[in-house]
Amino acid sequence: MKKGRFGDFGGQYVPETLMGPLEELEEAYLQFKCDQGCKSTLDRLLTEYAGRPTKLTFCKNLSDILGCRIYLKREDLLHGGAHKINNTLGQAILARYMGKTRLIAETGAGQHGVATAIAGAVLGLPVEVYMGATDIARQQLNVFRMQLLGAKVIPVNNGTKTLKDAINEALRDWVANVRDTHYLIGSVVGPHPYPEMVRDFQSVIGVETREQILEHEGRLPDAIVACVGGGSNAIGIFHQFINDPVRLFGVEAGGKGPGPGEHGASLCAGSHGVLHGAFSYLLQDGDGQVAPTHSVSAGLDYPGVGPEHSMLKETGRVQYHTVSDEEALDAFFLLSRTEGIIPALESSHAVAYAVELSRECRKDDVIVINLSGRGDKDVHEVARLRGVAI
Amino acid sequence: MSRIDQLFGSLDRPAFIAYLVAGYPDFETSLSASGALIDAGADILEIGVPFSDPLADGPTIQRAHQSALEGGMTQNGVFNLVKEVRRDYTTPVVLLAYANHLIARGISRFYEDAAAAGVDGVLVVDMPPEECEEARLNAEKNAIDQIFIIAPTTRDHRRDMILQKSAGFLYLVSVLGVTGVRHRLSPETLAFVRDLRSHTPVPLAVGFGISSPDHVMPLAGAGADAVIVGSGIVDIIGRSIAGQPSAHDELAAFARDMREACNNCSKMNRS
């Protein structure tokens, strides 16, 4: 396989100015991986600060309802409320190791922005977060959280004013300030080495899940389900099971329907293209213009997807499906009421697909859902959608 | 020998390269602006192919891309624009595209259509040589110069590889950052041009932030073979949207000033 490629996918489709810095980042990352000091700093922060390992929770009530054995990998219990911190702590330590003095990030739902703000605060690096104006409006709580954590939130008013435009703007910032700034990408997207590096930082999810399920069940699960926007939580849990007889399911945002602009299902409904530095599946028109997207969850409202997912789709190792806004909302309520756990709207997509999958399952079948984040950030939006004033 | 090679072989002064966005503010205006720029002395016309996510571009050119797309500009429209320009002019035309344009159209088809329209050079902003091999071979096949960028952050081993692969001219990104008007030419920019000059005979065209005739002389002195003006021109063209008919005259006057600044460098002892 060519360097920086997953099958045909991936690569470094970036302006020349970034090629040198990406090479530096790759070299530094290789050194960082062997550096005992960095490794112990990361391990310590992940355990004592972020809350790793996270629990694998058996959901008795939901299992009774669905007629199979449902487990949740509780990334929602991490500091900051989502899996994002696995990656931000890793990259922030790397940035410091490289002598960078400033972090920038993009954010959609705000979870990655919050996780970057947290990492910046604890590691002493100033943080600026690019966020689409539309997302700012629907994720007010996270905007204020980032500000409380000392980060500066920069509204992006270009294009569709969502995650993809925030990434464009962060890349523009990085091009201009590459000498002292690290761009802390929040998912397994972007040019090489980001997809590989973010996967490495997130693969702790799968490593723990494997140990924990063996402890609980004495065997590997039958299926693992995770939501896919850019795809970092999904890659994080899948990676450890790629060579095992475990069915893997990625769930994309089906939004309001299959029409153009109504969903965020890059793998299920897109075609080959280049966005944000990587060759991957992409929602676009016939002329190569990137299509608008929609999802009830800001974190899945993205026209691209990580290049490794594109490979996993084409090899057939992972099956990708969509779940609509309505189904995700139903799952949001279902998990809240049956298990007392309010899932993020992103993760609710995975829960919703597990409900569907359970219909073909036997009583002893084991399904693990990656509960990538908690839903506190979505409470306001869900109330609004249900016409409740709070 | 390509039109671009012929041009640089024949000039004893720096060339003036003018950039505009196809379809901004609309097809007709971008066509008439192309003519106005060439009539006023542009030596090479660079045409930006509008893209929904132009991440190498600053606010001025981003807005132009967005507005051209909203006005219905397409890749076919860009090729038609080139054909129209070709009807009246032999001036070299270079397309500035993004990778996804080529991938969506099909790389071979993109170059065939470009050649048929009369395009002389193609620069794909987000396709460094490592990702550009198929495109470059298609360019060669269609007698189109594949143009590459060198930036201040380009490391030496990659610089040598780029020099080896580039055709037509090298596009020097003079500053870190995106496209946009900058008022002052930095000493780093001049040092960067001088350094590169000492490594290659390939024509060096300096872009990003070049906006004034005053920038030409020092760049030529450092060894530049061409200056590229983008945002400055797009800015003026943009004013014609606001119903300022004088924008057209302003564009021609600006291009004449740039060209004159280039002419004034003709007697310089150029390396």
mmCIF file of N, CA and C in Angstrom, chain A residues 138-219:
data_model
loop_
_atom_site.group_PDB
_atom_site.id
_atom_site.type_symbol
_atom_site.label_atom_id
_atom_site.label_comp_id
_atom_site.label_asym_id
_atom_site.label_seq_id
_atom_site.Cartn_x
_atom_site.Cartn_y
_atom_site.Cartn_z
ATOM 1 N N ARG A 138 -26.923 26.413 16.815
ATOM 2 C CA ARG A 138 -27.621 25.255 17.383
ATOM 3 C C ARG A 138 -26.831 24.576 18.505
ATOM 4 N N GLN A 139 -25.632 25.069 18.797
ATOM 5 C CA GLN A 139 -24.829 24.454 19.859
ATOM 6 C C GLN A 139 -24.295 25.525 20.811
ATOM 7 N N GLN A 140 -25.177 26.422 21.204
ATOM 8 C CA GLN A 140 -24.800 27.546 22.072
ATOM 9 C C GLN A 140 -24.058 27.099 23.333
ATOM 10 N N LEU A 141 -24.532 26.014 23.906
ATOM 11 C CA LEU A 141 -23.966 25.543 25.161
ATOM 12 C C LEU A 141 -22.480 25.236 24.996
ATOM 13 N N ASN A 142 -22.144 24.509 23.928
ATOM 14 C CA ASN A 142 -20.748 24.170 23.707
ATOM 15 C C ASN A 142 -19.889 25.388 23.383
ATOM 16 N N VAL A 143 -20.481 26.375 22.721
ATOM 17 C CA VAL A 143 -19.740 27.604 22.431
ATOM 18 C C VAL A 143 -19.314 28.256 23.744
ATOM 19 N N PHE A 144 -20.268 28.338 24.666
ATOM 20 C CA PHE A 144 -19.949 28.961 25.959
ATOM 21 C C PHE A 144 -18.971 28.110 26.763
ATOM 22 N N ARG A 145 -19.123 26.795 26.650
ATOM 23 C CA ARG A 145 -18.163 25.909 27.337
ATOM 24 C C ARG A 145 -16.737 26.170 26.846
ATOM 25 N N MET A 146 -16.575 26.260 25.534
ATOM 26 C CA MET A 146 -15.234 26.509 24.985
ATOM 27 C C MET A 146 -14.677 27.817 25.520
ATOM 28 N N GLN A 147 -15.560 28.831 25.575
ATOM 29 C CA GLN A 147 -15.109 30.132 26.070
ATOM 30 C C GLN A 147 -14.723 30.051 27.544
ATOM 31 N N LEU A 148 -15.527 29.316 28.315
ATOM 32 C CA LEU A 148 -15.182 29.138 29.728
ATOM 33 C C LEU A 148 -13.821 28.483 29.894
ATOM 34 N N LEU A 149 -13.500 27.599 28.961
ATOM 35 C CA LEU A 149 -12.232 26.872 29.020
ATOM 36 C C LEU A 149 -11.072 27.696 28.454
ATOM 37 N N GLY A 150 -11.364 28.933 28.109
ATOM 38 C CA GLY A 150 -10.295 29.834 27.686
ATOM 39 C C GLY A 150 -10.025 29.845 26.187
ATOM 40 N N ALA A 151 -10.841 29.135 25.417
ATOM 41 C CA ALA A 151 -10.623 29.116 23.968
ATOM 42 C C ALA A 151 -11.365 30.261 23.299
ATOM 43 N N LYS A 152 -10.842 30.636 22.139
ATOM 44 C CA LYS A 152 -11.525 31.655 21.343
ATOM 45 C C LYS A 152 -12.308 30.935 20.251
ATOM 46 N N VAL A 153 -13.591 31.246 20.124
ATOM 47 C CA VAL A 153 -14.415 30.623 19.093
ATOM 48 C C VAL A 153 -14.587 31.610 17.939
ATOM 49 N N ILE A 154 -14.169 31.184 16.752
ATOM 50 C CA ILE A 154 -14.225 32.074 15.595
ATOM 51 C C ILE A 154 -15.347 31.612 14.661
ATOM 52 N N PRO A 155 -16.387 32.451 14.501
ATOM 53 C CA PRO A 155 -17.507 32.048 13.646
ATOM 54 C C PRO A 155 -17.100 32.036 12.170
ATOM 55 N N VAL A 156 -17.587 31.052 11.435
ATOM 56 C CA VAL A 156 -17.296 30.950 9.998
ATOM 57 C C VAL A 156 -18.590 31.186 9.234
ATOM 58 N N ASN A 157 -18.568 32.224 8.407
ATOM 59 C CA ASN A 157 -19.783 32.594 7.678
ATOM 60 C C ASN A 157 -19.749 32.223 6.201
ATOM 61 N N ASN A 158 -18.738 31.447 5.802
ATOM 62 C CA ASN A 158 -18.633 31.055 4.391
ATOM 63 C C ASN A 158 -19.470 29.822 4.099
ATOM 64 N N GLY A 159 -19.771 29.669 2.814
ATOM 65 C CA GLY A 159 -20.375 28.427 2.309
ATOM 66 C C GLY A 159 -21.622 28.040 3.067
ATOM 67 N N THR A 160 -21.641 26.786 3.550
ATOM 68 C CA THR A 160 -22.831 26.295 4.232
ATOM 69 C C THR A 160 -22.809 26.612 5.727
ATOM 70 N N LYS A 161 -21.735 27.268 6.185
ATOM 71 C CA LYS A 161 -21.617 27.705 7.581
ATOM 72 C C LYS A 161 -21.676 26.540 8.558
ATOM 73 N N THR A 162 -21.184 25.366 8.121
ATOM 74 C CA THR A 162 -21.145 24.214 9.028
ATOM 75 C C THR A 162 -19.720 23.654 9.061
ATOM 76 N N LEU A 163 -19.630 22.393 9.481
ATOM 77 C CA LEU A 163 -18.333 21.778 9.751
ATOM 78 C C LEU A 163 -17.345 21.867 8.589
ATOM 79 N N LYS A 164 -17.801 21.599 7.376
ATOM 80 C CA LYS A 164 -16.849 21.596 6.258
ATOM 81 C C LYS A 164 -16.224 22.972 6.065
ATOM 82 N N ASP A 165 -17.009 24.006 6.272
ATOM 83 C CA ASP A 165 -16.483 25.364 6.103
ATOM 84 C C ASP A 165 -15.548 25.731 7.253
ATOM 85 N N ALA A 166 -15.844 25.175 8.431
ATOM 86 C CA ALA A 166 -14.947 25.390 9.568
ATOM 87 C C ALA A 166 -13.588 24.751 9.285
ATOM 88 N N ILE A 167 -13.587 23.580 8.656
ATOM 89 C CA ILE A 167 -12.318 22.923 8.313
ATOM 90 C C ILE A 167 -11.568 23.757 7.263
ATOM 91 N N ASN A 168 -12.288 24.245 6.240
ATOM 92 C CA ASN A 168 -11.636 25.113 5.245
ATOM 93 C C ASN A 168 -10.935 26.270 5.937
ATOM 94 N N GLU A 169 -11.645 26.892 6.867
ATOM 95 C CA GLU A 169 -11.115 28.091 7.509
ATOM 96 C C GLU A 169 -9.930 27.750 8.409
ATOM 97 N N ALA A 170 -10.005 26.606 9.098
ATOM 98 C CA ALA A 170 -8.885 26.178 9.941
ATOM 99 C C ALA A 170 -7.660 25.884 9.070
ATOM 100 N N LEU A 171 -7.885 25.270 7.913
ATOM 101 C CA LEU A 171 -6.759 24.995 7.005
ATOM 102 C C LEU A 171 -6.134 26.299 6.517
ATOM 103 N N ARG A 172 -6.979 27.294 6.236
ATOM 104 C CA ARG A 172 -6.448 28.590 5.799
ATOM 105 C C ARG A 172 -5.602 29.229 6.897
ATOM 106 N N ASP A 173 -6.089 29.143 8.114
ATOM 107 C CA ASP A 173 -5.324 29.656 9.259
ATOM 108 C C ASP A 173 -3.988 28.924 9.344
ATOM 109 N N TRP A 174 -4.053 27.594 9.197
ATOM 110 C CA TRP A 174 -2.836 26.795 9.348
ATOM 111 C C TRP A 174 -1.807 27.157 8.274
ATOM 112 N N VAL A 175 -2.278 27.336 7.041
ATOM 113 C CA VAL A 175 -1.365 27.708 5.956
ATOM 114 C C VAL A 175 -0.619 28.994 6.316
ATOM 115 N N ALA A 176 -1.320 29.919 6.936
ATOM 116 C CA ALA A 176 -0.713 31.217 7.245
ATOM 117 C C ALA A 176 0.186 31.169 8.483
ATOM 118 N N ASN A 177 -0.092 30.242 9.396
ATOM 119 C CA ASN A 177 0.600 30.272 10.691
ATOM 120 C C ASN A 177 1.299 28.965 11.032
ATOM 121 N N VAL A 178 1.672 28.261 9.967
ATOM 122 C CA VAL A 178 2.112 26.883 10.130
ATOM 123 C C VAL A 178 3.386 26.753 10.964
ATOM 124 N N ARG A 179 4.152 27.821 11.052
ATOM 125 C CA ARG A 179 5.431 27.692 11.763
ATOM 126 C C ARG A 179 5.243 27.526 13.268
ATOM 127 N N ASP A 180 4.241 28.174 13.848
ATOM 128 C CA ASP A 180 4.078 28.046 15.307
ATOM 129 C C ASP A 180 2.776 27.350 15.716
ATOM 130 N N THR A 181 1.961 26.962 14.719
ATOM 131 C CA THR A 181 0.622 26.466 15.040
ATOM 132 C C THR A 181 0.461 25.001 14.662
ATOM 133 N N HIS A 182 -0.186 24.251 15.548
ATOM 134 C CA HIS A 182 -0.585 22.888 15.178
ATOM 135 C C HIS A 182 -2.081 22.880 14.907
ATOM 136 N N TYR A 183 -2.449 22.294 13.762
ATOM 137 C CA TYR A 183 -3.861 22.130 13.454
ATOM 138 C C TYR A 183 -4.314 20.790 14.020
ATOM 139 N N LEU A 184 -5.150 20.850 15.030
ATOM 140 C CA LEU A 184 -5.604 19.660 15.727
ATOM 141 C C LEU A 184 -6.926 19.183 15.110
ATOM 142 N N ILE A 185 -6.803 18.353 14.066
ATOM 143 C CA ILE A 185 -7.999 17.859 13.379
ATOM 144 C C ILE A 185 -8.726 16.871 14.282
ATOM 145 N N GLY A 186 -10.053 16.941 14.241
ATOM 146 C CA GLY A 186 -10.841 16.186 15.207
ATOM 147 C C GLY A 186 -11.340 14.841 14.736
ATOM 148 N N SER A 187 -11.067 14.478 13.495
ATOM 149 C CA SER A 187 -11.559 13.186 13.048
ATOM 150 C C SER A 187 -10.533 12.514 12.148
ATOM 151 N N VAL A 188 -10.888 11.306 11.651
ATOM 152 C CA VAL A 188 -9.935 10.564 10.825
ATOM 153 C C VAL A 188 -10.005 11.037 9.379
ATOM 154 N N VAL A 189 -10.070 12.355 9.215
ATOM 155 C CA VAL A 189 -10.143 12.959 7.885
ATOM 156 C C VAL A 189 -8.881 13.798 7.668
ATOM 157 N N GLY A 190 -8.833 14.507 6.534
ATOM 158 C CA GLY A 190 -7.691 15.367 6.261
ATOM 159 C C GLY A 190 -6.577 14.609 5.565
ATOM 160 N N PRO A 191 -5.486 15.330 5.278
ATOM 161 C CA PRO A 191 -4.353 14.710 4.585
ATOM 162 C C PRO A 191 -3.570 13.779 5.507
ATOM 163 N N HIS A 192 -2.834 12.837 4.916
ATOM 164 C CA HIS A 192 -1.896 12.024 5.665
ATOM 165 C C HIS A 192 -0.935 12.959 6.392
ATOM 166 N N PRO A 193 -0.545 12.766 7.656
ATOM 167 C CA PRO A 193 -0.797 11.569 8.465
ATOM 168 C C PRO A 193 -2.024 11.624 9.378
ATOM 169 N N TYR A 194 -2.898 12.614 9.197
ATOM 170 C CA TYR A 194 -3.996 12.765 10.165
ATOM 171 C C TYR A 194 -4.885 11.519 10.313
ATOM 172 N N PRO A 195 -5.373 10.938 9.200
ATOM 173 C CA PRO A 195 -6.308 9.818 9.399
ATOM 174 C C PRO A 195 -5.690 8.673 10.204
ATOM 175 N N GLU A 196 -4.411 8.431 9.970
ATOM 176 C CA GLU A 196 -3.732 7.348 10.669
ATOM 177 C C GLU A 196 -3.471 7.727 12.129
ATOM 178 N N MET A 197 -3.050 8.966 12.325
ATOM 179 C CA MET A 197 -2.697 9.437 13.663
ATOM 180 C C MET A 197 -3.939 9.488 14.567
ATOM 181 N N VAL A 198 -5.023 10.045 14.045
ATOM 182 C CA VAL A 198 -6.248 10.139 14.851
ATOM 183 C C VAL A 198 -6.781 8.739 15.146
ATOM 184 N N ARG A 199 -6.673 7.838 14.166
ATOM 185 C CA ARG A 199 -7.089 6.454 14.404
ATOM 186 C C ARG A 199 -6.267 5.839 15.552
ATOM 187 N N ASP A 200 -4.958 6.070 15.512
ATOM 188 C CA ASP A 200 -4.106 5.514 16.576
ATOM 189 C C ASP A 200 -4.559 6.017 17.946
ATOM 190 N N PHE A 201 -4.827 7.323 18.030
ATOM 191 C CA PHE A 201 -5.244 7.876 19.330
ATOM 192 C C PHE A 201 -6.612 7.343 19.756
ATOM 193 N N GLN A 202 -7.485 7.065 18.790
ATOM 194 C CA GLN A 202 -8.830 6.581 19.140
ATOM 195 C C GLN A 202 -8.895 5.070 19.305
ATOM 196 N N SER A 203 -7.862 4.364 18.883
ATOM 197 C CA SER A 203 -7.980 2.900 18.896
ATOM 198 C C SER A 203 -7.979 2.334 20.318
ATOM 199 N N VAL A 204 -7.686 3.171 21.294
ATOM 200 C CA VAL A 204 -7.803 2.758 22.697
ATOM 201 C C VAL A 204 -9.233 2.281 23.004
ATOM 202 N N ILE A 205 -10.205 2.819 22.279
ATOM 203 C CA ILE A 205 -11.607 2.418 22.514
ATOM 204 C C ILE A 205 -11.767 0.923 22.232
ATOM 205 N N GLY A 206 -11.247 0.494 21.095
ATOM 206 C CA GLY A 206 -11.377 -0.905 20.710
ATOM 207 C C GLY A 206 -10.533 -1.837 21.567
ATOM 208 N N VAL A 207 -9.360 -1.356 21.936
ATOM 209 C CA VAL A 207 -8.469 -2.170 22.772
ATOM 210 C C VAL A 207 -9.169 -2.509 24.092
ATOM 211 N N GLU A 208 -9.755 -1.497 24.714
ATOM 212 C CA GLU A 208 -10.463 -1.726 25.974
ATOM 213 C C GLU A 208 -11.706 -2.590 25.771
ATOM 214 N N THR A 209 -12.451 -2.283 24.705
ATOM 215 C CA THR A 209 -13.690 -3.027 24.459
ATOM 216 C C THR A 209 -13.411 -4.520 24.352
ATOM 217 N N ARG A 210 -12.346 -4.845 23.650
ATOM 218 C CA ARG A 210 -11.983 -6.243 23.450
ATOM 219 C C ARG A 210 -11.743 -6.945 24.791
ATOM 220 N N GLU A 211 -10.918 -6.327 25.611
ATOM 221 C CA GLU A 211 -10.644 -6.916 26.934
ATOM 222 C C GLU A 211 -11.925 -7.055 27.749
ATOM 223 N N GLN A 212 -12.722 -5.986 27.727
ATOM 224 C CA GLN A 212 -13.905 -5.954 28.590
ATOM 225 C C GLN A 212 -14.962 -6.960 28.158
ATOM 226 N N ILE A 213 -15.164 -7.088 26.850
ATOM 227 C CA ILE A 213 -16.207 -8.023 26.409
ATOM 228 C C ILE A 213 -15.776 -9.457 26.672
ATOM 229 N N LEU A 214 -14.462 -9.711 26.550
ATOM 230 C CA LEU A 214 -13.967 -11.057 26.862
ATOM 231 C C LEU A 214 -14.192 -11.372 28.332
ATOM 232 N N GLU A 215 -14.025 -10.351 29.148
ATOM 233 C CA GLU A 215 -14.253 -10.514 30.586
ATOM 234 C C GLU A 215 -15.736 -10.784 30.885
ATOM 235 N N HIS A 216 -16.613 -10.001 30.235
ATOM 236 C CA HIS A 216 -18.056 -10.133 30.478
ATOM 237 C C HIS A 216 -18.624 -11.408 29.882
ATOM 238 N N GLU A 217 -18.284 -11.680 28.646
ATOM 239 C CA GLU A 217 -18.985 -12.725 27.894
ATOM 240 C C GLU A 217 -18.114 -13.941 27.620
ATOM 241 N N GLY A 218 -16.812 -13.803 27.834
ATOM 242 C CA GLY A 218 -15.907 -14.901 27.523
ATOM 243 C C GLY A 218 -15.725 -15.120 26.035
ATOM 244 N N ARG A 219 -16.216 -14.198 25.255
ATOM 245 C CA ARG A 219 -16.060 -14.306 23.797
ATOM 246 C C ARG A 219 -16.195 -12.929 23.158
#
